[in-house]
Tab-separated table of C-alpha atoms in Angstrom:
chain	number	residue	atom	x	y	z
A	732	MET	CA	119.655	90.806	113.186
A	733	LYS	CA	122.057	88.674	111.364
A	734	LYS	CA	122.740	88.268	107.645
A	735	ARG	CA	120.784	86.183	105.174
A	736	ILE	CA	122.381	82.789	104.702
A	737	THR	CA	120.121	81.042	102.220
A	738	GLU	CA	120.442	81.493	98.482
A	739	ILE	CA	116.696	81.055	98.128
A	740	MET	CA	115.953	84.347	99.836
A	741	LYS	CA	118.750	86.158	98.041
A	742	ASN	CA	117.008	85.312	94.787
A	743	ASN	CA	113.768	86.651	96.213
A	744	LYS	CA	115.249	89.890	97.544
A	745	LYS	CA	113.265	92.119	95.178
A	746	ILE	CA	110.027	90.394	96.123
A	747	ASN	CA	110.738	90.789	99.814
A	748	LYS	CA	109.605	94.144	101.193
A	749	LYS	CA	111.501	97.057	102.503
A	750	ASN	CA	109.199	97.953	105.372
A	751	LYS	CA	108.779	97.032	104.800
A	752	SER	CA	111.095	93.827	106.205
A	753	LEU	CA	111.873	90.759	104.244
A	754	ILE	CA	112.691	87.166	104.645
A	755	SER	CA	114.616	83.994	104.739
A	756	ILE	CA	116.866	82.178	107.064
A	757	LEU	CA	118.240	79.106	108.730
A	758	GLY	CA	118.047	78.109	112.330
A	759	CYS	CA	116.365	75.799	114.804
A	760	PHE	CA	113.567	76.218	117.321
A	761	MET	CA	115.541	76.800	120.512
A	762	LEU	CA	113.567	79.768	121.875
A	763	LEU	CA	115.010	81.652	124.830
A	764	CYS	CA	114.161	84.894	126.648
A	765	SER	CA	116.959	86.963	128.121
A	766	GLY	CA	114.746	89.082	130.382
A	767	CYS	CA	114.074	92.798	130.626
A	768	SER	CA	116.164	95.799	131.589
A	769	ALA	CA	115.393	99.370	132.578
A	770	SER	CA	116.512	102.880	131.694
A	771	GLY	CA	119.700	104.396	130.307
A	772	ASN	CA	121.642	107.680	130.332
A	773	VAL	CA	123.786	109.560	127.789
A	774	ASN	CA	125.331	113.054	127.542
A	775	ASN	CA	123.524	115.913	125.765
A	776	VAL	CA	124.854	117.518	122.577
A	777	ALA	CA	123.157	120.081	120.305
A	778	GLY	CA	121.764	118.799	116.984
A	779	ILE	CA	122.905	120.253	113.661
A	780	TYR	CA	120.833	119.753	110.472
A	781	PRO	CA	119.756	121.932	107.514
A	782	GLU	CA	116.544	123.950	107.576
A	783	LEU	CA	113.602	122.669	105.547
A	784	GLU	CA	112.237	124.042	102.345
A	785	ALA	CA	108.447	123.963	101.865
A	786	PHE	CA	107.092	122.584	98.631
A	787	GLU	CA	103.850	121.421	97.035
A	788	GLY	CA	103.116	118.259	95.091
A	789	SER	CA	99.904	117.327	93.298
A	790	VAL	CA	97.083	115.012	94.275
A	791	ILE	CA	94.275	113.227	92.483
A	792	ALA	CA	91.338	112.173	94.656
A	793	GLN	CA	89.718	108.904	93.698
A	794	THR	CA	86.745	107.125	95.171
A	795	ASP	CA	86.436	103.657	94.169
A	796	PRO	CA	129.470	99.992	113.484
A	797	PRO	CA	129.637	98.400	115.370
A	798	SER	CA	132.761	98.974	117.462
A	799	GLN	CA	132.233	99.652	121.153
A	800	GLY	CA	129.125	97.628	121.922
A	801	ALA	CA	125.620	98.871	122.705
A	802	PRO	CA	124.901	101.893	124.946
A	803	GLN	CA	124.877	100.903	128.603
A	804	LEU	CA	121.621	100.549	130.492
A	805	SER	CA	120.997	103.079	133.234
A	806	GLU	CA	118.088	103.940	135.495
A	807	ASN	CA	117.917	107.684	135.728
A	808	GLN	CA	116.925	109.513	132.560
A	809	GLY	CA	114.340	110.088	129.873
A	810	ASN	CA	110.648	110.804	130.349
A	811	GLY	CA	109.464	110.471	126.744
A	812	SER	CA	107.155	113.511	126.993
A	813	LYS	CA	106.247	115.355	123.820
A	814	SER	CA	108.020	118.509	125.082
A	815	VAL	CA	111.419	116.815	124.969
A	816	GLU	CA	113.368	117.317	121.755
A	817	ILE	CA	115.463	114.647	120.071
A	818	ASP	CA	119.159	115.466	120.335
A	819	ASN	CA	120.185	114.499	116.802
A	820	VAL	CA	123.943	114.455	117.299
A	821	SER	CA	123.861	112.472	120.548
A	822	VAL	CA	121.330	109.968	119.239
A	823	LYS	CA	123.362	109.436	116.069
A	824	LYS	CA	126.455	108.760	118.169
A	825	GLU	CA	124.597	106.329	120.430
A	826	LEU	CA	122.856	104.403	117.655
A	827	ASN	CA	126.123	103.793	115.866
A	828	GLN	CA	127.530	102.032	118.936
A	829	PHE	CA	125.200	99.053	118.562
A	830	GLN	CA	127.119	96.001	117.408
A	831	GLY	CA	125.842	94.385	114.224
A	832	MET	CA	122.957	96.835	113.729
A	833	ASP	CA	121.113	96.294	110.453
A	834	GLU	CA	117.425	96.987	111.151
A	835	ILE	CA	115.249	99.548	112.945
A	836	GLN	CA	111.472	99.462	113.349
A	837	TYR	CA	108.736	101.461	115.064
A	838	ALA	CA	108.079	100.748	118.741
A	839	GLY	CA	105.482	103.432	119.583
A	840	GLU	CA	105.770	107.072	120.730
A	841	ASP	CA	109.433	108.123	120.600
A	842	LYS	CA	110.847	104.602	120.691
A	843	ILE	CA	112.342	102.296	118.090
A	844	LEU	CA	113.401	98.673	118.080
A	845	VAL	CA	117.033	98.225	117.075
A	846	PHE	CA	118.014	94.809	115.741
A	847	ALA	CA	121.730	94.332	116.311
A	848	ASP	CA	123.689	91.755	118.340
A	849	LYS	CA	120.504	91.732	120.459
A	850	ILE	CA	117.083	93.324	120.145
A	851	TYR	CA	117.062	96.704	121.880
A	852	LEU	CA	114.127	98.965	122.795
A	853	TYR	CA	115.598	102.449	122.451
A	854	GLU	CA	114.054	105.776	123.525
A	855	LEU	CA	115.161	108.631	121.277
A	856	THR	CA	114.393	111.610	123.537
A	857	GLY	CA	115.945	110.032	126.606
A	858	LYS	CA	118.846	108.582	124.580
A	859	ARG	CA	118.575	105.351	126.499
A	860	VAL	CA	118.059	101.638	126.109
A	861	ILE	CA	114.807	100.818	127.903
A	862	ALA	CA	115.004	97.041	127.480
A	863	GLU	CA	116.918	94.388	125.603
A	864	THR	CA	116.507	90.725	124.779
A	865	GLU	CA	118.193	87.950	122.845
A	866	TYR	CA	116.750	86.906	119.506
A	867	PRO	CA	113.836	84.492	119.941
A	868	ASP	CA	115.793	81.672	118.306
A	869	SER	CA	119.287	81.952	119.755
A	870	ASP	CA	120.706	79.497	117.220
A	871	GLY	CA	118.940	80.986	114.209
A	872	GLU	CA	120.433	82.996	111.366
A	873	TYR	CA	118.028	85.758	110.381
A	874	GLY	CA	117.210	87.612	107.221
A	875	ASP	CA	114.755	90.454	107.745
A	876	LEU	CA	112.193	90.481	110.531
A	877	ARG	CA	108.753	92.058	110.788
A	878	THR	CA	107.468	93.799	113.888
A	879	TRP	CA	103.954	94.790	114.944
A	880	ILE	CA	102.964	96.897	117.939
A	881	THR	CA	100.213	95.295	120.018
A	882	ASP	CA	98.128	96.525	122.942
A	883	SER	CA	100.430	94.740	125.374
A	884	GLY	CA	103.801	94.928	123.616
A	885	TYR	CA	105.170	93.576	120.343
A	886	VAL	CA	104.975	90.676	117.928
A	887	ILE	CA	108.138	89.843	116.006
A	888	ALA	CA	107.852	87.532	112.990
A	889	TYR	CA	110.849	85.626	111.703
A	890	LYS	CA	111.643	82.533	109.699
A	891	VAL	CA	113.764	79.571	110.710
A	892	PHE	CA	114.770	76.244	109.277
A	893	SER	CA	114.231	73.167	111.422
A	894	GLU	CA	116.837	70.468	110.825
A	895	THR	CA	116.207	68.368	113.922
A	896	PRO	CA	113.200	67.652	116.171
A	897	LYS	CA	112.522	69.970	119.104
A	898	SER	CA	114.197	69.220	122.418
A	899	ASP	CA	111.948	68.300	125.328
A	900	ASN	CA	114.163	70.484	127.517
A	901	ASN	CA	113.307	73.738	125.705
A	902	THR	CA	112.519	76.372	128.367
A	903	THR	CA	110.123	78.445	126.234
A	904	ALA	CA	106.888	76.871	125.055
A	905	VAL	CA	106.251	76.668	121.314
A	906	VAL	CA	102.567	76.731	120.447
A	907	GLY	CA	101.751	74.606	117.404
A	908	PHE	CA	98.377	74.388	115.689
A	909	GLY	CA	99.081	71.124	113.908
A	910	GLY	CA	100.976	69.283	116.632
A	911	GLY	CA	104.694	68.622	116.331
A	912	HIS	CA	107.320	69.931	113.932
A	913	ILE	CA	108.459	68.537	110.616
A	914	GLU	CA	112.162	67.790	110.456
A	915	GLY	CA	113.988	69.731	107.745
A	916	SER	CA	111.398	72.417	106.952
A	917	TYR	CA	110.994	76.187	106.986
A	918	HIS	CA	108.780	77.715	109.650
A	919	ILE	CA	107.337	81.206	110.023
A	920	MET	CA	107.394	81.977	113.725
A	921	TYR	CA	105.697	84.645	115.846
A	922	ALA	CA	107.309	85.716	119.117
A	923	TYR	CA	105.027	87.648	121.499
A	924	TYR	CA	106.696	90.144	123.865
A	925	ASP	CA	105.407	92.483	126.541
A	926	ALA	CA	106.315	96.186	126.653
A	927	ASN	CA	109.650	95.349	128.345
A	928	LEU	CA	110.688	92.761	125.749
A	929	CYS	CA	109.949	89.794	127.997
A	930	MET	CA	108.806	86.908	125.815
A	931	ASP	CA	105.339	85.596	126.523
A	932	LYS	CA	105.057	82.819	123.926
A	933	THR	CA	105.905	81.765	120.400
A	934	ILE	CA	103.626	80.385	117.721
A	935	ASP	CA	104.573	78.334	114.707
A	936	VAL	CA	102.374	80.020	112.071
A	937	THR	CA	103.442	77.541	109.389
A	938	GLU	CA	101.349	74.897	111.122
A	939	LEU	CA	98.171	76.768	110.217
A	940	GLU	CA	97.902	74.560	107.130
A	941	ALA	CA	98.392	77.342	104.594
A	942	GLU	CA	100.936	77.651	101.776
A	943	LEU	CA	103.195	80.234	103.400
A	944	ILE	CA	106.389	81.511	101.830
A	945	PHE	CA	106.763	85.142	102.935
A	946	LEU	CA	106.276	86.928	106.253
A	947	TYR	CA	103.926	89.498	104.727
A	948	GLN	CA	101.417	86.702	104.013
A	949	THR	CA	100.655	86.812	107.721
A	950	ALA	CA	99.626	89.480	110.259
A	951	PRO	CA	98.706	89.533	113.970
A	952	SER	CA	95.761	91.499	115.321
A	953	ARG	CA	96.441	94.573	117.448
A	954	ASP	CA	94.932	92.868	120.499
A	955	GLY	CA	97.246	89.889	119.968
A	956	GLY	CA	94.414	87.373	119.959
A	957	ARG	CA	94.279	86.470	116.264
A	958	ILE	CA	96.517	85.790	113.285
A	959	ALA	CA	95.465	86.452	109.689
A	960	VAL	CA	97.011	84.265	107.001
A	961	CYS	CA	96.670	84.453	103.230
A	962	ASP	CA	97.181	81.305	101.248
A	963	ARG	CA	98.013	82.866	97.884
A	964	ARG	CA	95.911	80.404	95.894
A	965	LYS	CA	93.098	79.695	98.360
A	966	GLY	CA	92.256	82.877	100.227
A	967	ILE	CA	92.365	84.557	103.644
A	968	TYR	CA	91.863	82.849	107.006
A	969	VAL	CA	91.864	84.067	110.607
A	970	TYR	CA	93.065	81.889	113.480
A	971	ASP	CA	92.291	82.386	117.138
A	972	VAL	CA	95.555	82.242	119.101
A	973	ASN	CA	93.904	80.825	122.221
A	974	THR	CA	91.279	78.409	120.835
A	975	HIS	CA	93.141	77.539	117.602
A	976	GLU	CA	89.847	77.898	115.716
A	977	LYS	CA	90.068	78.666	112.004
A	978	THR	CA	87.677	81.057	110.223
A	979	GLU	CA	87.584	81.416	106.456
A	980	VAL	CA	87.311	85.103	105.533
A	981	LEU	CA	87.794	85.185	101.770
A	982	GLN	CA	88.126	82.481	99.148
A	983	VAL	CA	89.953	82.871	95.838
A	984	ASP	CA	90.479	80.534	92.910
A	985	GLU	CA	93.295	81.059	90.425
A	986	LYS	CA	91.594	78.603	88.008
A	987	GLN	CA	88.309	80.512	87.861
A	988	ASP	CA	86.580	81.614	84.647
A	989	ASP	CA	88.820	84.167	82.928
A	990	LYS	CA	85.768	85.926	81.481
A	991	THR	CA	84.564	87.054	84.884
A	992	ALA	CA	85.580	90.725	85.212
A	993	GLY	CA	87.243	91.562	88.516
A	994	SER	CA	87.651	87.956	89.623
A	995	LEU	CA	90.103	87.760	92.538
A	996	SER	CA	92.607	85.096	91.511
A	997	TRP	CA	95.101	85.277	94.370
A	998	VAL	CA	96.115	87.324	97.419
A	999	SER	CA	99.760	88.110	98.215
A	1000	GLN	CA	99.828	90.465	101.222
A	1001	ILE	CA	97.472	91.145	104.128
A	1002	ALA	CA	97.145	93.188	107.325
A	1003	PHE	CA	94.533	93.960	109.960
A	1004	ALA	CA	92.886	97.410	109.841
A	1005	GLU	CA	90.074	99.398	111.484
A	1006	ASN	CA	90.692	98.180	115.014
A	1007	ASP	CA	91.061	94.570	113.833
A	1008	SER	CA	87.595	94.607	112.216
A	1009	ARG	CA	88.815	94.475	108.600
A	1010	ILE	CA	91.651	92.948	106.605
A	1011	VAL	CA	93.274	94.850	103.754
A	1012	PHE	CA	95.002	92.955	100.980
A	1013	LEU	CA	97.077	93.242	97.823
A	1014	GLY	CA	96.634	90.659	95.116
A	1015	SER	CA	95.708	89.961	91.529
A	1016	CYS	CA	92.461	89.934	89.547
A	1017	ILE	CA	91.476	88.554	86.170
A	1018	GLU	CA	89.669	90.554	83.503
A	1019	ASN	CA	89.223	89.531	79.873
A	1020	GLY	CA	91.719	86.763	80.363
A	1021	GLU	CA	94.451	89.079	81.679
A	1022	SER	CA	95.795	89.420	85.179
A	1023	TYR	CA	96.259	92.803	86.864
A	1024	THR	CA	97.173	94.105	90.312
A	1025	CYS	CA	94.293	94.811	92.656
A	1026	TYR	CA	93.785	95.782	96.292
A	1027	GLY	CA	90.889	96.038	98.689
A	1028	SER	CA	89.510	95.028	102.057
A	1029	VAL	CA	87.050	92.654	103.678
A	1030	LYS	CA	85.544	92.398	107.160
A	1031	THR	CA	86.888	89.619	109.343
A	1032	ASP	CA	83.507	87.860	109.189
A	1033	GLY	CA	83.775	87.690	105.374
A	1034	SER	CA	81.289	90.467	104.583
A	1035	GLY	CA	81.863	93.889	103.036
A	1036	LEU	CA	84.312	92.796	100.324
A	1037	SER	CA	85.679	95.700	98.281
A	1038	ILE	CA	88.128	95.266	95.364
A	1039	HIS	CA	89.848	98.017	93.349
A	1040	ARG	CA	92.117	97.897	90.356
A	1041	GLY	CA	95.582	99.144	91.224
A	1042	ASN	CA	98.896	100.143	89.718
A	1043	LYS	CA	101.787	97.684	89.465
A	1044	PHE	CA	102.396	97.777	93.209
A	1045	ASP	CA	104.428	95.242	95.118
A	1046	VAL	CA	104.769	97.030	98.480
A	1047	MET	CA	101.919	97.415	100.962
A	1048	SER	CA	102.435	99.381	104.194
A	1049	VAL	CA	99.539	99.495	106.656
A	1050	LEU	CA	99.922	102.381	109.088
A	1051	SER	CA	97.013	103.649	111.187
A	1052	GLU	CA	93.937	104.319	109.046
A	1053	TYR	CA	95.737	104.388	105.704
A	1054	THR	CA	97.276	101.650	103.594
A	1055	ILE	CA	100.098	102.938	101.393
A	1056	PHE	CA	100.872	101.173	98.112
A	1057	SER	CA	104.200	101.792	96.397
A	1058	GLU	CA	106.745	100.083	94.164
A	1059	ASP	CA	110.092	98.349	94.347
A	1060	ILE	CA	111.516	99.106	90.904
A	1061	GLN	CA	115.171	100.006	90.509
A	1062	ASP	CA	114.967	101.789	87.144
A	1063	ASP	CA	112.962	104.320	85.118
A	1064	ARG	CA	109.822	102.146	85.135
A	1065	ALA	CA	108.732	103.749	88.411
A	1066	SER	CA	105.355	105.447	88.050
A	1067	GLY	CA	105.870	108.366	90.418
A	1068	GLU	CA	102.569	107.518	92.129
A	1069	VAL	CA	101.865	106.530	95.709
A	1070	TRP	CA	98.333	105.371	96.493
A	1071	ALA	CA	96.875	105.877	99.979
A	1072	TYR	CA	93.842	103.666	100.577
A	1073	ASP	CA	91.363	104.331	103.399
A	1074	PRO	CA	89.419	101.080	103.937
A	1075	SER	CA	86.997	102.785	106.327
A	1076	GLY	CA	85.705	105.157	103.655
A	1077	ASP	CA	86.704	102.817	100.810
A	1078	SER	CA	88.456	105.734	99.104
A	1079	THR	CA	91.901	106.192	97.594
A	1080	GLN	CA	94.254	109.142	97.195
A	1081	ILE	CA	96.608	108.945	94.214
A	1082	ILE	CA	99.585	111.102	95.134
A	1083	LYS	CA	101.921	112.322	92.401
A	1084	THR	CA	105.489	112.602	93.621
A	1085	SER	CA	107.844	115.293	92.323
A	1086	GLU	CA	109.958	112.711	90.516
A	1087	LYS	CA	108.913	109.308	89.191
A	1088	ILE	CA	111.734	107.488	90.931
A	1089	GLU	CA	110.316	108.471	94.348
A	1090	SER	CA	107.612	105.816	94.264
A	1091	ASN	CA	110.426	103.261	94.495
A	1092	CYS	CA	111.514	104.316	98.001
A	1093	VAL	CA	108.504	105.122	100.218
A	1094	TRP	CA	108.391	104.930	104.007
A	1095	GLY	CA	105.168	105.477	105.954
A	1096	SER	CA	105.193	107.470	109.190
A	1097	ASP	CA	104.479	105.930	112.581
A	1098	LYS	CA	100.884	107.240	112.644
A	1099	GLY	CA	100.184	106.972	108.929
A	1100	ASN	CA	99.521	110.637	108.164
A	1101	TYR	CA	102.739	111.179	106.189
A	1102	PHE	CA	105.264	109.294	104.123
A	1103	VAL	CA	108.891	110.034	103.316
A	1104	THR	CA	110.728	109.361	100.060
A	1105	ALA	CA	114.485	109.338	99.421
A	1106	VAL	CA	116.002	110.671	96.200
A	1107	GLU	CA	119.668	110.316	95.352
A	1108	LYS	CA	121.346	113.618	94.472
A	1109	GLU	CA	124.754	113.300	92.855
A	1110	ASN	CA	127.631	114.795	94.864
A	1111	ILE	CA	125.180	115.797	97.606
A	1112	GLY	CA	123.607	112.734	99.163
A	1113	TRP	CA	120.045	111.676	99.809
A	1114	GLU	CA	117.262	114.241	99.645
A	1115	LEU	CA	114.391	113.280	101.940
A	1116	ARG	CA	110.908	114.473	100.970
A	1117	LEU	CA	107.954	114.530	103.346
A	1118	TYR	CA	104.407	114.161	101.910
A	1119	ASP	CA	101.028	114.639	103.582
A	1120	VAL	CA	98.855	111.589	102.898
A	1121	ARG	CA	95.524	113.454	103.120
A	1122	THR	CA	96.392	116.409	100.869
A	1123	GLY	CA	99.090	114.839	98.739
A	1124	LYS	CA	101.275	117.917	99.201
A	1125	LEU	CA	105.036	117.812	99.485
A	1126	VAL	CA	105.348	119.439	102.897
A	1127	SER	CA	109.106	119.615	103.341
A	1128	LYS	CA	112.411	118.413	102.019
A	1129	VAL	CA	115.831	118.197	103.585
A	1130	TYR	CA	119.260	116.998	102.483
A	1131	GLU	CA	120.979	114.288	104.452
A	1132	LEU	CA	124.625	114.145	103.404
A	1133	GLY	CA	125.848	110.647	102.738
A	1134	ASP	CA	127.980	108.464	100.521
A	1135	THR	CA	125.487	107.314	97.887
A	1136	GLU	CA	128.085	105.149	96.158
A	1137	ALA	CA	128.810	103.068	99.250
A	1138	TYR	CA	125.312	103.036	100.769
A	1139	ARG	CA	121.858	102.094	99.564
A	1140	ALA	CA	118.754	104.251	99.925
A	1141	PRO	CA	118.153	104.731	103.664
A	1142	HIS	CA	115.668	102.796	105.752
A	1143	ILE	CA	113.436	105.514	107.268
A	1144	CYS	CA	111.241	105.703	110.373
A	1145	TYR	CA	109.397	109.055	110.563
A	1146	LEU	CA	108.029	110.062	113.971
A	1147	GLU	CA	105.167	112.516	113.444
A	1148	ASP	CA	105.037	114.011	116.953
A	1149	ARG	CA	108.778	114.726	116.852
A	1150	GLN	CA	108.879	115.771	113.184
A	1151	THR	CA	112.015	113.668	113.008
A	1152	ALA	CA	113.174	110.850	110.749
A	1153	VAL	CA	115.429	108.075	112.038
A	1154	LEU	CA	117.679	106.815	109.247
A	1155	LEU	CA	119.551	103.566	108.782
A	1156	GLN	CA	121.919	103.329	105.827
A	1157	ARG	CA	122.767	99.848	104.608
A	1158	PRO	CA	126.090	99.442	102.781
A	1159	TYR	CA	126.770	97.843	99.422
A	1160	GLY	CA	129.051	94.864	98.933
A	1161	ASP	CA	131.370	93.593	101.626
A	1162	ASN	CA	131.172	96.771	103.701
A	1163	LYS	CA	129.650	95.665	107.016
A	1164	GLN	CA	129.364	99.073	108.644
A	1165	PHE	CA	125.764	100.262	108.889
A	1166	LYS	CA	125.189	103.938	109.705
A	1167	ALA	CA	122.277	105.433	111.655
A	1168	GLY	CA	121.161	108.919	112.623
A	1169	THR	CA	118.233	111.322	112.861
A	1170	VAL	CA	117.090	114.252	110.703
A	1171	SER	CA	114.749	117.011	111.904
A	1172	PHE	CA	111.922	118.185	109.639
A	1173	LYS	CA	111.156	121.229	111.836
């Protein structure tokens, strides 16, 4: 992934989400696929990390550098079985060889997607690159991307700026719902890949006739057949990828009667849930003339609407059966609460973290049963804390030594089956050297 190059998105950095992945960028619509590669091989080294310390939190139940290039592909190692341990030291060494690395995201089981000079599918237990591909827009300059795992592979969302009309000689088809592309406009694009990072198709989501600004206003279904879009001021729609049919799921009206308690005035973030049968959302409601944060869910046919009053959340992470709401506040205004919403049972867990500042840096696990927070400890580094979503208990904590003055809070991917967190530390200022590694919670 490459650096942000538009001032617009720099100004919106706080609004853009950590998981959480955020947006803005220039580019054009030249979409190319570089093909797929197989297996890789690296030497084994023993991992060294501190032992964990068990802890309990409290819970309230509520109903209502890049230097040498990327690791080389090989064909002979790594089976990905649950019995294989992650070699922390070797993986750390290998990850830090990717050129231009500045993003990691879940890819299923013991794999992650590494966004560097290319997009790499990396297996942690086998310490190998399984596949690699060029960025979907080879001429684009990217801010943050969003990735979803589908039944057949992956969907990667990104944003580009079109300055000139598309070339008729483009080798990868671009599927448009409105027909044609507008010269000099931003476009939210979806690139569909199979399990080996071979591109299947791209879709220009901006042509779905909705007021789209941010990537998290859109979401693909797990089966890859539909796209949900929230027009902040109009509501939620679902589009069929194959037929291009549009279905209205939920309508909102920001100009509605202020006296109507619980009136949904706008929706800001959405995601599919419950095997694509429901859509969860974060938005705003009006009560007694005042606006407040709310969240809830609705079935994809428009029935079963449920709305709940929430905290001042601005981050929504949908992982497995739970939706985790947290904050992005850089000072002492953090509430110290993380809310875990189960749309199936329409119930919410309010989890009290050990320190208030923790609700500012929350990362959901790959299967949604845990989340990890990062707390800066002076002269020590980042302390990582692992919470159980169902019980609200602080299960474990571990110190990861690091330069907190030169690096921001780490980007965290926690793999439940491996009890291991993959960390990516992003530097401050002009320092271009990102650092990655793994930490065991065993």
